[in-house]
């Protein structure tokens, strides 16, 4: 993930914390995988999240998880 991508996402979503997970392209990002990752990030806290998947260089898929403040 390049710095420009981070800045772009933060500008598009001001006032939100951003978490992201690098997942190799060969990994199937299904609902159970996504739920497991979200649960790990929540750490017991209830948060509203929105996810966005984008293909980037190095053939990785990144999942952006936004936490509303």
Short mmCIF file of N, CA and C in Angstrom, two decimals:
data_model
loop_
_atom_site.label_atom_id
_atom_site.label_comp_id
_atom_site.label_asym_id
_atom_site.label_seq_id
_atom_site.Cartn_x
_atom_site.Cartn_y
_atom_site.Cartn_z
N UNK A 1 0.86 -1.19 0.00
CA UNK A 1 0.00 0.00 0.00
C UNK A 1 0.89 1.23 0.00
N UNK A 2 0.70 2.08 -0.96
CA UNK A 2 1.55 3.26 -1.03
C UNK A 2 0.94 4.41 -0.24
N UNK A 3 1.79 5.34 0.14
CA UNK A 3 1.36 6.46 0.97
C UNK A 3 0.24 7.26 0.31
N UNK A 4 0.32 7.41 -1.02
CA UNK A 4 -0.72 8.16 -1.73
C UNK A 4 -2.10 7.53 -1.55
N UNK A 5 -2.14 6.20 -1.52
CA UNK A 5 -3.41 5.51 -1.32
C UNK A 5 -3.97 5.81 0.07
N UNK A 6 -3.09 5.84 1.07
CA UNK A 6 -3.53 6.13 2.43
C UNK A 6 -4.10 7.54 2.50
N UNK A 7 -3.37 8.49 1.94
CA UNK A 7 -3.83 9.88 1.95
C UNK A 7 -5.16 10.02 1.22
N UNK A 8 -5.28 9.34 0.08
CA UNK A 8 -6.52 9.40 -0.70
C UNK A 8 -7.70 8.90 0.11
N UNK A 9 -7.52 7.78 0.80
CA UNK A 9 -8.61 7.21 1.59
C UNK A 9 -8.96 8.13 2.76
N UNK A 10 -7.94 8.67 3.43
CA UNK A 10 -8.20 9.54 4.57
C UNK A 10 -8.90 10.83 4.14
N UNK A 11 -8.52 11.37 2.99
CA UNK A 11 -9.18 12.58 2.49
C UNK A 11 -10.64 12.30 2.14
N UNK A 12 -10.88 11.11 1.62
CA UNK A 12 -12.25 10.76 1.23
C UNK A 12 -13.12 10.45 2.44
N UNK A 13 -12.48 10.18 3.57
CA UNK A 13 -13.23 9.80 4.78
C UNK A 13 -12.68 10.53 6.00
N UNK A 14 -12.84 11.85 6.04
CA UNK A 14 -12.30 12.62 7.16
C UNK A 14 -13.00 12.26 8.47
N UNK A 15 -12.27 12.33 9.56
CA UNK A 15 -12.85 12.08 10.87
C UNK A 15 -13.02 10.63 11.21
N UNK A 16 -12.41 9.75 10.43
CA UNK A 16 -12.54 8.32 10.71
C UNK A 16 -11.17 7.70 10.88
N UNK A 17 -11.08 6.75 11.79
CA UNK A 17 -9.86 5.97 11.91
C UNK A 17 -9.87 4.93 10.81
N UNK A 18 -8.71 4.60 10.29
CA UNK A 18 -8.66 3.61 9.23
C UNK A 18 -7.81 2.43 9.66
N UNK A 19 -8.35 1.26 9.50
CA UNK A 19 -7.60 0.03 9.71
C UNK A 19 -7.55 -0.66 8.36
N UNK A 20 -6.44 -1.32 8.08
CA UNK A 20 -6.44 -2.08 6.84
C UNK A 20 -5.69 -3.39 7.03
N UNK A 21 -6.10 -4.38 6.27
CA UNK A 21 -5.52 -5.71 6.34
C UNK A 21 -5.00 -6.07 4.96
N UNK A 22 -3.71 -6.43 4.90
CA UNK A 22 -3.17 -6.92 3.64
C UNK A 22 -3.49 -8.39 3.52
N UNK A 23 -4.13 -8.76 2.45
CA UNK A 23 -4.47 -10.16 2.22
C UNK A 23 -3.95 -10.54 0.85
N UNK A 24 -3.18 -11.62 0.79
CA UNK A 24 -2.65 -12.07 -0.49
C UNK A 24 -3.79 -12.39 -1.44
N UNK A 25 -3.55 -12.17 -2.70
CA UNK A 25 -4.59 -12.33 -3.71
C UNK A 25 -5.18 -13.74 -3.72
N UNK A 26 -4.37 -14.73 -3.39
CA UNK A 26 -4.85 -16.11 -3.43
C UNK A 26 -5.84 -16.43 -2.31
N UNK A 27 -5.91 -15.59 -1.29
CA UNK A 27 -6.83 -15.82 -0.19
C UNK A 27 -8.25 -15.46 -0.61
N UNK A 28 -9.18 -16.34 -0.33
CA UNK A 28 -10.58 -16.08 -0.65
C UNK A 28 -11.17 -15.20 0.45
N UNK A 29 -11.50 -13.98 0.11
CA UNK A 29 -12.06 -13.07 1.10
C UNK A 29 -13.57 -13.29 1.14
N UNK A 30 -13.96 -14.29 1.90
CA UNK A 30 -15.39 -14.59 2.02
C UNK A 30 -15.94 -13.99 3.31
N UNK A 31 -17.21 -14.19 3.54
CA UNK A 31 -17.84 -13.56 4.71
C UNK A 31 -17.24 -14.04 6.02
N UNK A 32 -16.92 -15.32 6.11
CA UNK A 32 -16.38 -15.83 7.37
C UNK A 32 -14.99 -15.25 7.64
N UNK A 33 -14.18 -15.12 6.60
CA UNK A 33 -12.85 -14.53 6.77
C UNK A 33 -12.98 -13.07 7.20
N UNK A 34 -13.87 -12.35 6.52
CA UNK A 34 -14.07 -10.94 6.84
C UNK A 34 -14.60 -10.78 8.25
N UNK A 35 -15.55 -11.61 8.64
CA UNK A 35 -16.12 -11.54 9.98
C UNK A 35 -15.06 -11.81 11.03
N UNK A 36 -14.20 -12.78 10.76
CA UNK A 36 -13.14 -13.12 11.70
C UNK A 36 -12.20 -11.94 11.88
N UNK A 37 -11.82 -11.29 10.78
CA UNK A 37 -10.91 -10.15 10.85
C UNK A 37 -11.55 -8.96 11.55
N UNK A 38 -12.84 -8.74 11.29
CA UNK A 38 -13.53 -7.64 11.95
C UNK A 38 -13.62 -7.88 13.45
N UNK A 39 -13.88 -9.13 13.82
CA UNK A 39 -13.98 -9.47 15.24
C UNK A 39 -12.64 -9.22 15.94
N UNK A 40 -11.56 -9.53 15.26
CA UNK A 40 -10.24 -9.32 15.85
C UNK A 40 -9.97 -7.83 16.05
N UNK A 41 -10.46 -7.00 15.13
CA UNK A 41 -10.25 -5.56 15.25
C UNK A 41 -11.16 -4.94 16.31
N UNK A 42 -12.35 -5.48 16.46
CA UNK A 42 -13.28 -4.93 17.44
C UNK A 42 -12.76 -5.10 18.86
N UNK A 43 -12.19 -6.25 19.13
CA UNK A 43 -11.67 -6.55 20.48
C UNK A 43 -12.74 -6.30 21.53
N UNK A 44 -13.95 -6.75 21.23
CA UNK A 44 -15.03 -6.63 22.21
C UNK A 44 -15.82 -5.34 22.13
N UNK A 45 -15.37 -4.40 21.32
CA UNK A 45 -16.09 -3.13 21.20
C UNK A 45 -17.03 -3.16 20.01
N UNK A 46 -18.21 -2.63 20.19
CA UNK A 46 -19.16 -2.54 19.08
C UNK A 46 -18.83 -1.32 18.24
N UNK A 47 -18.53 -1.54 16.97
CA UNK A 47 -18.26 -0.42 16.09
C UNK A 47 -19.01 -0.61 14.78
N UNK A 48 -19.35 0.50 14.15
CA UNK A 48 -19.96 0.45 12.82
C UNK A 48 -18.83 0.47 11.81
N UNK A 49 -18.88 -0.45 10.89
CA UNK A 49 -17.79 -0.52 9.91
C UNK A 49 -18.32 -0.52 8.49
N UNK A 50 -17.48 -0.07 7.59
CA UNK A 50 -17.76 -0.13 6.17
C UNK A 50 -16.51 -0.69 5.53
N UNK A 51 -16.66 -1.60 4.61
CA UNK A 51 -15.48 -2.18 4.00
C UNK A 51 -15.42 -1.84 2.52
N UNK A 52 -14.21 -1.79 2.03
CA UNK A 52 -14.00 -1.50 0.62
C UNK A 52 -12.82 -2.34 0.17
N UNK A 53 -12.98 -3.05 -0.92
CA UNK A 53 -11.86 -3.84 -1.43
C UNK A 53 -11.35 -3.19 -2.71
N UNK A 54 -10.04 -3.13 -2.82
CA UNK A 54 -9.43 -2.55 -4.01
C UNK A 54 -8.22 -3.38 -4.41
N UNK A 55 -8.02 -3.51 -5.70
CA UNK A 55 -6.83 -4.18 -6.19
C UNK A 55 -5.74 -3.13 -6.35
N UNK A 56 -4.55 -3.44 -5.88
CA UNK A 56 -3.43 -2.51 -5.99
C UNK A 56 -2.24 -3.22 -6.60
N UNK A 57 -1.14 -2.51 -6.73
CA UNK A 57 0.08 -3.11 -7.26
C UNK A 57 0.54 -4.23 -6.33
N UNK A 58 1.46 -5.03 -6.77
CA UNK A 58 1.93 -6.20 -6.05
C UNK A 58 0.85 -7.27 -5.92
N UNK A 59 -0.25 -7.10 -6.64
CA UNK A 59 -1.32 -8.10 -6.66
C UNK A 59 -1.79 -8.50 -5.26
N UNK A 60 -2.06 -7.52 -4.45
CA UNK A 60 -2.63 -7.79 -3.12
C UNK A 60 -4.00 -7.14 -3.06
N UNK A 61 -4.83 -7.67 -2.21
CA UNK A 61 -6.16 -7.10 -2.02
C UNK A 61 -6.16 -6.48 -0.62
N UNK A 62 -6.59 -5.25 -0.52
CA UNK A 62 -6.62 -4.60 0.78
C UNK A 62 -8.07 -4.33 1.18
N UNK A 63 -8.37 -4.59 2.42
CA UNK A 63 -9.70 -4.33 2.94
C UNK A 63 -9.58 -3.13 3.88
N UNK A 64 -10.29 -2.07 3.57
CA UNK A 64 -10.27 -0.90 4.43
C UNK A 64 -11.46 -0.96 5.36
N UNK A 65 -11.21 -0.76 6.64
CA UNK A 65 -12.27 -0.83 7.64
C UNK A 65 -12.30 0.52 8.35
N UNK A 66 -13.42 1.21 8.24
CA UNK A 66 -13.53 2.53 8.82
C UNK A 66 -14.30 2.48 10.14
N UNK A 67 -13.73 3.08 11.16
CA UNK A 67 -14.40 3.15 12.46
C UNK A 67 -14.96 4.57 12.64
N UNK A 68 -16.26 4.66 12.79
CA UNK A 68 -16.88 5.97 13.00
C UNK A 68 -16.50 6.51 14.36
N UNK A 69 -16.07 7.78 14.40
CA UNK A 69 -15.70 8.39 15.68
C UNK A 69 -16.85 9.20 16.24
#
